[in-house]
PDB file of C-alpha atoms in Angstrom:
ATOM      1  CA  UNK A   1      33.116  53.160   8.436  1.00 50.00           C
ATOM      2  CA  UNK A   2      30.084  53.806   6.221  1.00 50.00           C
ATOM      3  CA  UNK A   3      27.761  50.823   5.847  1.00 53.00           C
ATOM      4  CA  UNK A   4      26.533  49.653   2.499  1.00 59.00           C
ATOM      5  CA  UNK A   5      22.877  50.801   2.305  1.00 56.00           C
ATOM      6  CA  UNK A   6      21.907  47.484   0.615  1.00 49.00           C
ATOM      7  CA  UNK A   7      23.039  45.373   3.608  1.00 51.00           C
ATOM      8  CA  UNK A   8      21.368  47.739   6.007  1.00 54.00           C
ATOM      9  CA  UNK A   9      18.064  47.397   4.160  1.00 45.00           C
ATOM     10  CA  UNK A  10      18.409  43.597   4.017  1.00 46.00           C
ATOM     11  CA  UNK A  11      18.944  43.462   7.778  1.00 56.00           C
ATOM     12  CA  UNK A  12      15.781  45.467   8.411  1.00 47.00           C
ATOM     13  CA  UNK A  13      13.740  43.160   6.169  1.00 46.00           C
ATOM     14  CA  UNK A  14      15.179  39.959   7.632  1.00 51.00           C
ATOM     15  CA  UNK A  15      14.357  40.774  11.254  1.00 50.00           C
ATOM     16  CA  UNK A  16      10.547  40.573  10.955  1.00 52.00           C
ATOM     17  CA  UNK A  17      10.823  37.519   8.717  1.00 47.00           C
ATOM     18  CA  UNK A  18      12.740  35.545  11.350  1.00 47.00           C
ATOM     19  CA  UNK A  19      10.297  36.778  13.983  1.00 49.00           C
ATOM     20  CA  UNK A  20       7.318  35.407  12.058  1.00 50.00           C
ATOM     21  CA  UNK A  21       8.984  32.151  10.878  1.00 51.00           C
ATOM     22  CA  UNK A  22      11.239  30.637  13.556  1.00 57.00           C
ATOM     23  CA  UNK A  23      14.231  28.539  12.404  1.00 55.00           C
ATOM     24  CA  UNK A  24      12.654  25.267  13.645  1.00 56.00           C
ATOM     25  CA  UNK A  25       9.360  25.827  11.803  1.00 49.00           C
ATOM     26  CA  UNK A  26       7.899  22.830   9.940  1.00 54.00           C
ATOM     27  CA  UNK A  27       4.949  22.691   7.590  1.00 55.00           C
ATOM     28  CA  UNK A  28       1.846  21.145   9.239  1.00 56.00           C
ATOM     29  CA  UNK A  29       1.288  17.496   8.382  1.00 64.00           C
ATOM     30  CA  UNK A  30      -1.191  16.892   5.587  1.00 72.00           C
ATOM     31  CA  UNK A  31      -3.487  14.012   6.571  1.00 87.00           C
ATOM     32  CA  UNK A  32      -5.493  14.079   3.329  1.00 92.00           C
ATOM     33  CA  UNK A  33      -4.397  12.119   0.273  1.00 92.00           C
ATOM     34  CA  UNK A  34      -6.229  11.686  -3.030  1.00 95.00           C
ATOM     35  CA  UNK A  35      -5.648   9.498  -6.082  1.00 94.00           C
ATOM     36  CA  UNK A  36      -7.188   9.876  -9.532  1.00 95.00           C
ATOM     37  CA  UNK A  37      -6.584   7.359 -12.300  1.00 95.00           C
ATOM     38  CA  UNK A  38      -7.962   6.451 -15.715  1.00 95.00           C
ATOM     39  CA  UNK A  39      -7.004   4.121 -18.507  1.00 92.00           C
ATOM     40  CA  UNK A  40      -7.564   1.007 -20.561  1.00 78.00           C
ATOM     41  CA  UNK A  41      -9.377  -2.144 -19.443  1.00 66.00           C
ATOM     42  CA  UNK A  42      -9.785  -5.732 -20.635  1.00 70.00           C
ATOM     43  CA  UNK A  43     -12.804  -7.774 -19.473  1.00 69.00           C
ATOM     44  CA  UNK A  44     -13.368 -11.547 -19.550  1.00 73.00           C
ATOM     45  CA  UNK A  45     -16.162 -13.668 -18.115  1.00 78.00           C
ATOM     46  CA  UNK A  46     -19.702 -12.322 -18.330  1.00 78.00           C
ATOM     47  CA  UNK A  47     -18.363  -9.469 -20.488  1.00 66.00           C
ATOM     48  CA  UNK A  48     -15.756  -9.599 -23.272  1.00 66.00           C
ATOM     49  CA  UNK A  49     -14.631  -6.187 -24.490  1.00 66.00           C
ATOM     50  CA  UNK A  50     -12.024  -3.468 -24.226  1.00 72.00           C
ATOM     51  CA  UNK A  51     -12.652   0.082 -23.125  1.00 84.00           C
ATOM     52  CA  UNK A  52     -11.864   2.668 -20.431  1.00 86.00           C
ATOM     53  CA  UNK A  53     -12.175   2.921 -16.666  1.00 91.00           C
ATOM     54  CA  UNK A  54     -11.713   5.521 -13.941  1.00 94.00           C
ATOM     55  CA  UNK A  55     -11.073   5.545 -10.219  1.00 95.00           C
ATOM     56  CA  UNK A  56     -10.929   8.179  -7.481  1.00 96.00           C
ATOM     57  CA  UNK A  57      -9.781   7.497  -3.922  1.00 95.00           C
ATOM     58  CA  UNK A  58      -9.729   9.779  -0.873  1.00 96.00           C
ATOM     59  CA  UNK A  59      -7.935   8.934   2.394  1.00 96.00           C
ATOM     60  CA  UNK A  60      -7.951  11.015   5.573  1.00 96.00           C
ATOM     61  CA  UNK A  61      -5.590   9.529   8.147  1.00 94.00           C
ATOM     62  CA  UNK A  62      -5.699  11.282  11.538  1.00 93.00           C
ATOM     63  CA  UNK A  63      -4.243  10.363  14.922  1.00 92.00           C
ATOM     64  CA  UNK A  64      -7.216   8.260  16.107  1.00 95.00           C
ATOM     65  CA  UNK A  65      -9.285   7.677  12.961  1.00 96.00           C
ATOM     66  CA  UNK A  66      -8.853   6.811   9.301  1.00 96.00           C
ATOM     67  CA  UNK A  67     -11.475   7.463   6.615  1.00 97.00           C
ATOM     68  CA  UNK A  68     -11.337   5.967   3.115  1.00 97.00           C
ATOM     69  CA  UNK A  69     -13.632   6.392   0.144  1.00 97.00           C
ATOM     70  CA  UNK A  70     -13.231   4.984  -3.383  1.00 96.00           C
ATOM     71  CA  UNK A  71     -15.349   5.422  -6.513  1.00 97.00           C
ATOM     72  CA  UNK A  72     -14.775   3.216  -9.564  1.00 95.00           C
ATOM     73  CA  UNK A  73     -16.443   3.314 -12.969  1.00 94.00           C
ATOM     74  CA  UNK A  74     -16.153   0.839 -15.844  1.00 91.00           C
ATOM     75  CA  UNK A  75     -17.729   1.328 -19.250  1.00 89.00           C
ATOM     76  CA  UNK A  76     -17.315  -0.498 -22.549  1.00 84.00           C
ATOM     77  CA  UNK A  77     -19.165  -0.636 -25.853  1.00 81.00           C
ATOM     78  CA  UNK A  78     -18.829  -2.213 -29.261  1.00 76.00           C
ATOM     79  CA  UNK A  79     -20.724  -1.999 -32.547  1.00 71.00           C
ATOM     80  CA  UNK A  80     -23.690  -3.766 -30.981  1.00 78.00           C
ATOM     81  CA  UNK A  81     -24.004  -1.349 -28.043  1.00 79.00           C
ATOM     82  CA  UNK A  82     -22.923  -1.225 -24.424  1.00 84.00           C
ATOM     83  CA  UNK A  83     -21.137  -4.379 -23.311  1.00 81.00           C
ATOM     84  CA  UNK A  84     -20.073  -3.415 -19.799  1.00 83.00           C
ATOM     85  CA  UNK A  85     -21.277  -0.823 -17.322  1.00 90.00           C
ATOM     86  CA  UNK A  86     -20.334  -1.053 -13.672  1.00 92.00           C
ATOM     87  CA  UNK A  87     -19.976   1.397 -10.790  1.00 95.00           C
ATOM     88  CA  UNK A  88     -18.444   0.677  -7.377  1.00 96.00           C
ATOM     89  CA  UNK A  89     -18.555   2.785  -4.223  1.00 97.00           C
ATOM     90  CA  UNK A  90     -16.421   1.662  -1.271  1.00 97.00           C
ATOM     91  CA  UNK A  91     -16.294   3.401   2.112  1.00 97.00           C
ATOM     92  CA  UNK A  92     -14.572   2.470   5.360  1.00 97.00           C
ATOM     93  CA  UNK A  93     -14.031   4.179   8.697  1.00 97.00           C
ATOM     94  CA  UNK A  94     -11.457   2.935  11.232  1.00 97.00           C
ATOM     95  CA  UNK A  95     -11.147   3.891  14.891  1.00 97.00           C
ATOM     96  CA  UNK A  96      -7.615   3.198  16.046  1.00 96.00           C
ATOM     97  CA  UNK A  97      -6.918   1.361  19.292  1.00 96.00           C
ATOM     98  CA  UNK A  98      -3.644   0.738  21.094  1.00 91.00           C
ATOM     99  CA  UNK A  99      -3.576  -2.539  19.182  1.00 91.00           C
ATOM    100  CA  UNK A 100      -5.597  -2.812  15.983  1.00 95.00           C
ATOM    101  CA  UNK A 101      -8.701  -0.871  15.011  1.00 97.00           C
ATOM    102  CA  UNK A 102     -12.499  -1.085  14.947  1.00 98.00           C
ATOM    103  CA  UNK A 103     -13.990  -0.729  11.473  1.00 97.00           C
ATOM    104  CA  UNK A 104     -17.276  -0.028   9.736  1.00 98.00           C
ATOM    105  CA  UNK A 105     -17.550  -0.345   5.961  1.00 97.00           C
ATOM    106  CA  UNK A 106     -20.063  -0.202   3.155  1.00 97.00           C
ATOM    107  CA  UNK A 107     -19.640  -1.489  -0.417  1.00 96.00           C
ATOM    108  CA  UNK A 108     -22.131  -0.692  -3.175  1.00 97.00           C
ATOM    109  CA  UNK A 109     -22.011  -2.165  -6.690  1.00 95.00           C
ATOM    110  CA  UNK A 110     -24.228  -1.479  -9.682  1.00 95.00           C
ATOM    111  CA  UNK A 111     -23.393  -3.871 -12.546  1.00 92.00           C
ATOM    112  CA  UNK A 112     -25.634  -3.903 -15.603  1.00 89.00           C
ATOM    113  CA  UNK A 113     -24.125  -7.095 -17.057  1.00 87.00           C
ATOM    114  CA  UNK A 114     -22.865  -8.928 -13.963  1.00 85.00           C
ATOM    115  CA  UNK A 115     -24.294 -12.048 -12.369  1.00 86.00           C
ATOM    116  CA  UNK A 116     -25.731  -9.664  -9.736  1.00 89.00           C
ATOM    117  CA  UNK A 117     -26.980  -6.281 -10.935  1.00 91.00           C
ATOM    118  CA  UNK A 118     -27.076  -4.649  -7.497  1.00 94.00           C
ATOM    119  CA  UNK A 119     -25.117  -5.605  -4.419  1.00 95.00           C
ATOM    120  CA  UNK A 120     -24.885  -3.721  -1.132  1.00 97.00           C
ATOM    121  CA  UNK A 121     -22.712  -4.954   1.737  1.00 97.00           C
ATOM    122  CA  UNK A 122     -22.401  -3.516   5.248  1.00 97.00           C
ATOM    123  CA  UNK A 123     -19.746  -4.839   7.628  1.00 97.00           C
ATOM    124  CA  UNK A 124     -18.418  -3.996  11.077  1.00 97.00           C
ATOM    125  CA  UNK A 125     -15.514  -5.717  12.767  1.00 97.00           C
ATOM    126  CA  UNK A 126     -11.944  -5.618  13.975  1.00 98.00           C
ATOM    127  CA  UNK A 127      -8.651  -5.277  12.128  1.00 97.00           C
ATOM    128  CA  UNK A 128      -5.044  -5.623  13.176  1.00 95.00           C
ATOM    129  CA  UNK A 129      -1.562  -5.531  11.659  1.00 94.00           C
ATOM    130  CA  UNK A 130       0.389  -8.763  11.422  1.00 95.00           C
ATOM    131  CA  UNK A 131       3.404  -7.105   9.794  1.00 94.00           C
ATOM    132  CA  UNK A 132       4.116  -3.371   9.706  1.00 91.00           C
ATOM    133  CA  UNK A 133       7.592  -2.290   8.632  1.00 90.00           C
ATOM    134  CA  UNK A 134       8.915   0.421   6.377  1.00 85.00           C
ATOM    135  CA  UNK A 135       8.649  -1.837   3.318  1.00 93.00           C
ATOM    136  CA  UNK A 136       6.030  -4.488   4.152  1.00 96.00           C
ATOM    137  CA  UNK A 137       2.521  -4.232   5.582  1.00 96.00           C
ATOM    138  CA  UNK A 138       0.025  -7.060   6.172  1.00 97.00           C
ATOM    139  CA  UNK A 139      -3.275  -6.588   7.998  1.00 97.00           C
ATOM    140  CA  UNK A 140      -6.279  -8.820   8.666  1.00 97.00           C
ATOM    141  CA  UNK A 141      -9.910  -7.753   9.095  1.00 98.00           C
ATOM    142  CA  UNK A 142     -12.819  -9.913  10.259  1.00 98.00           C
ATOM    143  CA  UNK A 143     -16.393  -9.172  11.194  1.00 97.00           C
ATOM    144  CA  UNK A 144     -20.098  -9.854  10.638  1.00 98.00           C
ATOM    145  CA  UNK A 145     -22.228  -7.988   8.152  1.00 97.00           C
ATOM    146  CA  UNK A 146     -25.309  -7.888   5.960  1.00 97.00           C
ATOM    147  CA  UNK A 147     -25.550  -8.331   2.188  1.00 97.00           C
ATOM    148  CA  UNK A 148     -28.272  -7.441  -0.318  1.00 96.00           C
ATOM    149  CA  UNK A 149     -27.869  -8.997  -3.782  1.00 93.00           C
ATOM    150  CA  UNK A 150     -30.184  -8.717  -6.800  1.00 92.00           C
ATOM    151  CA  UNK A 151     -29.541 -11.532  -9.330  1.00 88.00           C
ATOM    152  CA  UNK A 152     -29.485 -10.908 -13.071  1.00 85.00           C
ATOM    153  CA  UNK A 153     -32.727 -11.623 -14.907  1.00 83.00           C
ATOM    154  CA  UNK A 154     -32.847 -14.914 -16.854  1.00 76.00           C
ATOM    155  CA  UNK A 155     -35.335 -16.619 -19.147  1.00 74.00           C
ATOM    156  CA  UNK A 156     -36.200 -19.090 -16.390  1.00 75.00           C
ATOM    157  CA  UNK A 157     -36.497 -16.337 -13.784  1.00 76.00           C
ATOM    158  CA  UNK A 158     -37.407 -13.016 -15.416  1.00 79.00           C
ATOM    159  CA  UNK A 159     -38.309 -11.436 -12.062  1.00 85.00           C
ATOM    160  CA  UNK A 160     -35.795 -12.742  -9.529  1.00 85.00           C
ATOM    161  CA  UNK A 161     -36.028 -12.007  -5.838  1.00 89.00           C
ATOM    162  CA  UNK A 162     -33.175 -10.304  -4.036  1.00 90.00           C
ATOM    163  CA  UNK A 163     -31.038 -12.271  -1.595  1.00 92.00           C
ATOM    164  CA  UNK A 164     -30.912 -10.707   1.864  1.00 94.00           C
ATOM    165  CA  UNK A 165     -28.647 -12.431   4.339  1.00 95.00           C
ATOM    166  CA  UNK A 166     -26.153 -12.001   7.153  1.00 97.00           C
ATOM    167  CA  UNK A 167     -22.547 -12.719   6.201  1.00 97.00           C
ATOM    168  CA  UNK A 168     -19.118 -13.163   7.735  1.00 98.00           C
ATOM    169  CA  UNK A 169     -16.369 -11.260   5.953  1.00 98.00           C
ATOM    170  CA  UNK A 170     -12.630 -11.737   6.258  1.00 97.00           C
ATOM    171  CA  UNK A 171     -10.107  -9.578   4.432  1.00 97.00           C
ATOM    172  CA  UNK A 172      -6.317  -9.592   4.105  1.00 97.00           C
ATOM    173  CA  UNK A 173      -4.463  -6.464   2.899  1.00 97.00           C
ATOM    174  CA  UNK A 174      -0.862  -6.752   1.734  1.00 97.00           C
ATOM    175  CA  UNK A 175       1.467  -3.955   0.606  1.00 96.00           C
ATOM    176  CA  UNK A 176       5.088  -4.381  -0.466  1.00 97.00           C
ATOM    177  CA  UNK A 177       7.440  -1.539  -1.317  1.00 95.00           C
ATOM    178  CA  UNK A 178       9.717  -3.202  -3.870  1.00 94.00           C
ATOM    179  CA  UNK A 179      11.929  -0.133  -4.092  1.00 88.00           C
ATOM    180  CA  UNK A 180      11.537   3.615  -3.823  1.00 86.00           C
ATOM    181  CA  UNK A 181       9.397   3.966  -6.948  1.00 90.00           C
ATOM    182  CA  UNK A 182       7.578   0.609  -7.150  1.00 95.00           C
ATOM    183  CA  UNK A 183       4.763  -0.786  -4.978  1.00 96.00           C
ATOM    184  CA  UNK A 184       2.776  -4.025  -5.091  1.00 97.00           C
ATOM    185  CA  UNK A 185      -0.629  -4.382  -3.371  1.00 97.00           C
ATOM    186  CA  UNK A 186      -2.869  -7.413  -2.905  1.00 97.00           C
ATOM    187  CA  UNK A 187      -6.287  -7.521  -1.184  1.00 97.00           C
ATOM    188  CA  UNK A 188      -8.134 -10.819  -0.667  1.00 98.00           C
ATOM    189  CA  UNK A 189     -11.627 -10.869   0.844  1.00 97.00           C
ATOM    190  CA  UNK A 190     -14.208 -13.602   1.394  1.00 97.00           C
ATOM    191  CA  UNK A 191     -17.900 -13.242   2.209  1.00 97.00           C
ATOM    192  CA  UNK A 192     -19.660 -16.320   3.584  1.00 97.00           C
ATOM    193  CA  UNK A 193     -23.462 -16.360   3.526  1.00 94.00           C
ATOM    194  CA  UNK A 194     -26.312 -18.845   3.598  1.00 91.00           C
ATOM    195  CA  UNK A 195     -27.165 -18.568  -0.126  1.00 90.00           C
ATOM    196  CA  UNK A 196     -23.854 -17.496  -1.692  1.00 93.00           C
ATOM    197  CA  UNK A 197     -20.131 -17.366  -0.970  1.00 95.00           C
ATOM    198  CA  UNK A 198     -17.970 -14.719  -2.628  1.00 96.00           C
ATOM    199  CA  UNK A 199     -14.216 -14.373  -3.075  1.00 97.00           C
ATOM    200  CA  UNK A 200     -12.659 -11.119  -4.347  1.00 96.00           C
ATOM    201  CA  UNK A 201      -8.970 -10.769  -5.247  1.00 97.00           C
ATOM    202  CA  UNK A 202      -7.640  -7.304  -6.090  1.00 96.00           C
ATOM    203  CA  UNK A 203      -4.005  -6.944  -7.269  1.00 97.00           C
ATOM    204  CA  UNK A 204      -2.151  -3.879  -8.491  1.00 95.00           C
ATOM    205  CA  UNK A 205       1.404  -2.917  -9.401  1.00 96.00           C
ATOM    206  CA  UNK A 206       2.342   0.778  -9.344  1.00 95.00           C
ATOM    207  CA  UNK A 207       5.509   2.348 -10.725  1.00 95.00           C
ATOM    208  CA  UNK A 208       6.214   6.057 -10.291  1.00 93.00           C
ATOM    209  CA  UNK A 209       7.108   7.774 -13.564  1.00 90.00           C
ATOM    210  CA  UNK A 210       7.961  11.268 -12.285  1.00 86.00           C
ATOM    211  CA  UNK A 211       6.902  13.322  -9.258  1.00 85.00           C
ATOM    212  CA  UNK A 212       3.214  12.491  -8.542  1.00 90.00           C
ATOM    213  CA  UNK A 213       2.521  10.550 -11.746  1.00 94.00           C
ATOM    214  CA  UNK A 214       2.593   6.739 -11.862  1.00 95.00           C
ATOM    215  CA  UNK A 215       1.753   3.866 -14.182  1.00 95.00           C
ATOM    216  CA  UNK A 216      -0.535   1.267 -12.595  1.00 95.00           C
ATOM    217  CA  UNK A 217      -1.508  -2.240 -13.695  1.00 95.00           C
ATOM    218  CA  UNK A 218      -4.485  -3.768 -11.895  1.00 94.00           C
ATOM    219  CA  UNK A 219      -6.236  -7.132 -11.858  1.00 95.00           C
ATOM    220  CA  UNK A 220      -9.515  -7.887 -10.093  1.00 93.00           C
ATOM    221  CA  UNK A 221     -11.168 -11.298  -9.868  1.00 95.00           C
ATOM    222  CA  UNK A 222     -14.613 -11.868  -8.352  1.00 94.00           C
ATOM    223  CA  UNK A 223     -15.956 -15.381  -7.787  1.00 95.00           C
ATOM    224  CA  UNK A 224     -19.575 -16.144  -6.846  1.00 92.00           C
ATOM    225  CA  UNK A 225     -20.390 -19.713  -5.887  1.00 93.00           C
ATOM    226  CA  UNK A 226     -24.067 -19.445  -6.830  1.00 88.00           C
ATOM    227  CA  UNK A 227     -25.121 -17.539  -9.960  1.00 85.00           C
ATOM    228  CA  UNK A 228     -28.130 -17.610 -12.254  1.00 79.00           C
ATOM    229  CA  UNK A 229     -28.401 -19.660 -15.428  1.00 78.00           C
ATOM    230  CA  UNK A 230     -26.329 -18.175 -18.256  1.00 78.00           C
ATOM    231  CA  UNK A 231     -23.976 -16.299 -15.900  1.00 82.00           C
ATOM    232  CA  UNK A 232     -20.390 -17.284 -15.196  1.00 87.00           C
ATOM    233  CA  UNK A 233     -19.107 -17.712 -11.674  1.00 90.00           C
ATOM    234  CA  UNK A 234     -15.905 -15.734 -12.259  1.00 92.00           C
ATOM    235  CA  UNK A 235     -15.511 -12.170 -13.544  1.00 90.00           C
ATOM    236  CA  UNK A 236     -12.130 -10.540 -14.127  1.00 90.00           C
ATOM    237  CA  UNK A 237     -11.075  -6.993 -14.911  1.00 89.00           C
ATOM    238  CA  UNK A 238      -7.553  -6.064 -16.030  1.00 90.00           C
ATOM    239  CA  UNK A 239      -6.662  -2.355 -16.114  1.00 90.00           C
ATOM    240  CA  UNK A 240      -3.717  -0.285 -17.398  1.00 91.00           C
ATOM    241  CA  UNK A 241      -3.957   3.202 -15.922  1.00 94.00           C
ATOM    242  CA  UNK A 242      -2.161   6.475 -15.499  1.00 94.00           C
ATOM    243  CA  UNK A 243      -2.434   7.630 -11.864  1.00 95.00           C
ATOM    244  CA  UNK A 244      -1.972  11.025 -10.237  1.00 94.00           C
ATOM    245  CA  UNK A 245      -1.618  11.475  -6.449  1.00 92.00           C
ATOM    246  CA  UNK A 246      -2.569  14.641  -4.549  1.00 87.00           C
ATOM    247  CA  UNK A 247      -0.964  14.945  -1.103  1.00 71.00           C
TER     248      UNK A 247
END
């Protein structure tokens, strides 16, 4: 019987393909994930305006280590000029243990209109998971650190001195997968020092629109127990962003 030349050619092509790509081949795991978001913001407290914000986050999660880096930028202006200008840089490195992880982190804030114009915090410590399921995650971190804070200039103190002090930081991280396309996150951290105590609450709700695009609503509250004259103790930022995930 004469063979169809098309099937003969297909057989010759298929043999090297199966030799190079075995049937049980799987793509290598991608440990790097990136998020980019931008959108609208509403500020209350020491600033009262509406404008835009942006955020970029990189996460590299390997077998024994996890690296995270986040950059945030907030800018607002009205007819009188700039009303809000703030930049945040957050970095953390975790070394995984059989139970929990050892961490080292650094947070840097430059805030032109905040109660503190410059704040740098360095922390080391230990973290562990209280709950870790497919839908719910809750972890706790605790450790000592060092904080540098430059207060805002005031009429009574036009040349303030920076506060330099050791601190104790505790942080709780909560993540809830509501359903396949919706996630709720809540981070609560406290910094206890000799001259100032700080509480930071960061909430966000993310809903996937299609593929790698999502709509995200965020709320951040920062409370400082001791602030200069004319500054409010509590600052809040509410954001409405469009987010894209690379992974």
